[in-house]
Amino acid sequence: MSRLFLLFLFVPLAELYLLIQVGRVIGAAATILLVILTAAAGAALARAEGLRTLAAIQESLVAGRPPTDELIEGAMILVAGLALLTPGFLTDALGLLILFSPTRRPIRRWLVAQLRRRARDHAGIIDVDFRW
C-alpha cells in the first residue's frame, strides 16, 4: 500500500479516537468548542504568518534576491493553515508545529534536504512519451 493511502486511512481514525477520548474527559460540548477555537486561532495565526512571509518575499524581490526560502515557507504556512482548519487534535498539533517560526525553519531545512536528495536520486532519468 502506498504511504499516502495509509496516511488518509490512519490519520482520520486517530483523530476520531482522540476526539472521542477528549470528549469523554471534558465533555462533548467542550470538545466541539475546543475544535472550533483551535480552527479560528489557527486561521488567524496562519493569516498573520502568511502576511509576514508575503512581506519577506517582497523585500527579497526588491533586494534582487530570489525569494526561495520565503516561497517554501509560504507553502508550508498554507499547509499549516489547512491542517489547523481540519477538525482534530493531531492535525492541529501538526499545523502549529509548521506555523511557528522556531519549528518551521528546521522543518523547512529537512524538507529541502529531502527534495534535493530525491532530485539527486532521479538525476539522469528522462521520461519521454514518444509517438510516431
Coordinates of C-alpha atoms in Angstrom, one line a residue:
M1 CA 0.0 0.0 0.0
S2 CA 1.2 3.5 -0.7
R3 CA 2.1 5.8 2.2
L4 CA -0.4 8.4 1.1
F5 CA -3.2 5.8 1.3
L6 CA -2.1 4.7 4.7
L7 CA -1.9 8.4 5.8
F8 CA -5.5 9.1 4.6
L9 CA -6.7 5.9 6.3
F10 CA -5.0 6.2 9.7
V11 CA -5.0 9.9 10.4
P12 CA -8.8 10.2 10.4
L13 CA -9.1 7.1 12.6
A14 CA -6.5 8.5 15.0
E15 CA -8.3 11.9 15.0
L16 CA -11.7 10.3 15.7
Y17 CA -10.2 8.2 18.5
L18 CA -8.6 11.3 20.1
L19 CA -11.8 13.3 19.8
I20 CA -13.8 10.5 21.5
Q21 CA -11.2 10.2 24.3
V22 CA -11.1 14.0 24.9
G23 CA -14.9 14.1 24.7
R24 CA -15.1 11.5 27.5
V25 CA -12.8 13.6 29.7
I26 CA -14.1 17.2 29.1
G27 CA -17.5 16.5 27.5
A28 CA -18.8 16.7 24.0
A29 CA -19.7 20.4 24.0
A30 CA -16.3 21.4 25.4
T31 CA -14.5 19.2 22.8
I32 CA -16.5 20.7 19.9
L33 CA -15.8 24.2 21.3
L34 CA -12.1 23.4 21.6
V35 CA -12.0 22.2 18.0
I36 CA -13.7 25.4 16.8
L37 CA -11.4 27.6 18.8
T38 CA -8.3 25.9 17.5
A39 CA -9.5 26.3 13.9
A40 CA -10.3 30.0 14.5
A41 CA -7.0 30.7 16.3
G42 CA -5.1 28.7 13.6
A43 CA -6.7 30.7 10.8
A44 CA -5.8 33.9 12.5
L45 CA -2.2 32.8 13.1
A46 CA -1.8 31.4 9.6
R47 CA -3.1 34.7 8.2
A48 CA -0.6 36.7 10.2
E49 CA 2.3 34.5 9.3
G50 CA 1.3 34.5 5.7
L51 CA 1.3 38.3 5.6
R52 CA 4.7 38.4 7.3
T53 CA 6.0 35.9 4.7
L54 CA 4.5 37.9 1.8
A55 CA 6.3 41.0 3.1
A56 CA 9.6 39.0 3.3
I57 CA 9.0 37.9 -0.4
Q58 CA 8.6 41.5 -1.4
E59 CA 11.7 42.5 0.5
S60 CA 13.7 39.8 -1.3
L61 CA 12.4 40.8 -4.7
V62 CA 13.2 44.5 -4.0
A63 CA 16.7 43.5 -2.9
G64 CA 17.2 41.5 -6.1
R65 CA 17.4 38.1 -4.3
P66 CA 15.3 35.1 -5.3
P67 CA 12.7 34.5 -2.6
T68 CA 13.3 30.8 -2.5
D69 CA 13.1 30.2 1.3
E70 CA 10.2 32.6 1.6
L71 CA 8.2 30.8 -1.1
I72 CA 8.8 27.5 0.6
E73 CA 7.7 28.9 4.0
G74 CA 4.6 30.4 2.3
A75 CA 3.7 27.0 1.0
M76 CA 4.3 25.5 4.5
I77 CA 2.1 28.1 6.1
L78 CA -0.7 27.3 3.6
V79 CA -0.3 23.6 4.6
A80 CA -0.3 24.6 8.3
G81 CA -3.5 26.6 7.8
L82 CA -5.2 23.8 6.1
A83 CA -4.2 21.4 8.9
L84 CA -5.5 23.8 11.5
L85 CA -8.8 24.1 9.8
T86 CA -9.2 20.3 9.6
P87 CA -11.1 19.2 12.7
G88 CA -8.9 17.2 15.1
F89 CA -6.1 17.5 17.6
L90 CA -3.3 15.7 15.6
T91 CA -3.8 17.9 12.6
D92 CA -3.9 20.9 14.9
A93 CA -0.6 19.9 16.5
L94 CA 1.0 19.4 13.1
G95 CA -0.3 22.7 11.9
L96 CA 1.0 24.6 14.9
L97 CA 4.4 22.9 14.5
I98 CA 4.6 24.1 11.0
L99 CA 3.1 27.5 11.7
F100 CA 5.5 28.7 14.4
S101 CA 8.8 30.1 13.0
P102 CA 11.2 28.3 15.5
T103 CA 9.9 24.9 14.4
R104 CA 9.1 25.8 10.8
R105 CA 12.7 26.6 9.9
P106 CA 14.1 23.2 10.9
I107 CA 11.2 21.5 9.1
R108 CA 11.9 23.6 6.0
R109 CA 15.6 22.6 6.1
W110 CA 14.6 19.0 6.4
L111 CA 12.1 19.3 3.6
V112 CA 14.6 21.0 1.2
A113 CA 17.2 18.3 2.0
Q114 CA 14.6 15.6 1.2
L115 CA 13.7 17.3 -2.1
R116 CA 17.3 17.7 -3.0
R117 CA 18.0 14.0 -2.2
R118 CA 15.1 12.9 -4.4
A119 CA 16.2 15.2 -7.2
R120 CA 19.7 13.8 -7.0
D121 CA 18.5 10.2 -6.9
H122 CA 16.4 10.7 -10.0
A123 CA 19.0 12.7 -11.9
G124 CA 19.7 11.4 -15.4
I125 CA 16.3 9.8 -15.8
I126 CA 14.4 11.2 -18.7
D127 CA 10.8 10.0 -19.1
V128 CA 9.7 10.5 -22.6
D129 CA 6.4 9.7 -24.2
F130 CA 7.3 9.3 -27.9
R131 CA 4.7 8.8 -30.6
W132 CA 5.1 8.5 -34.4

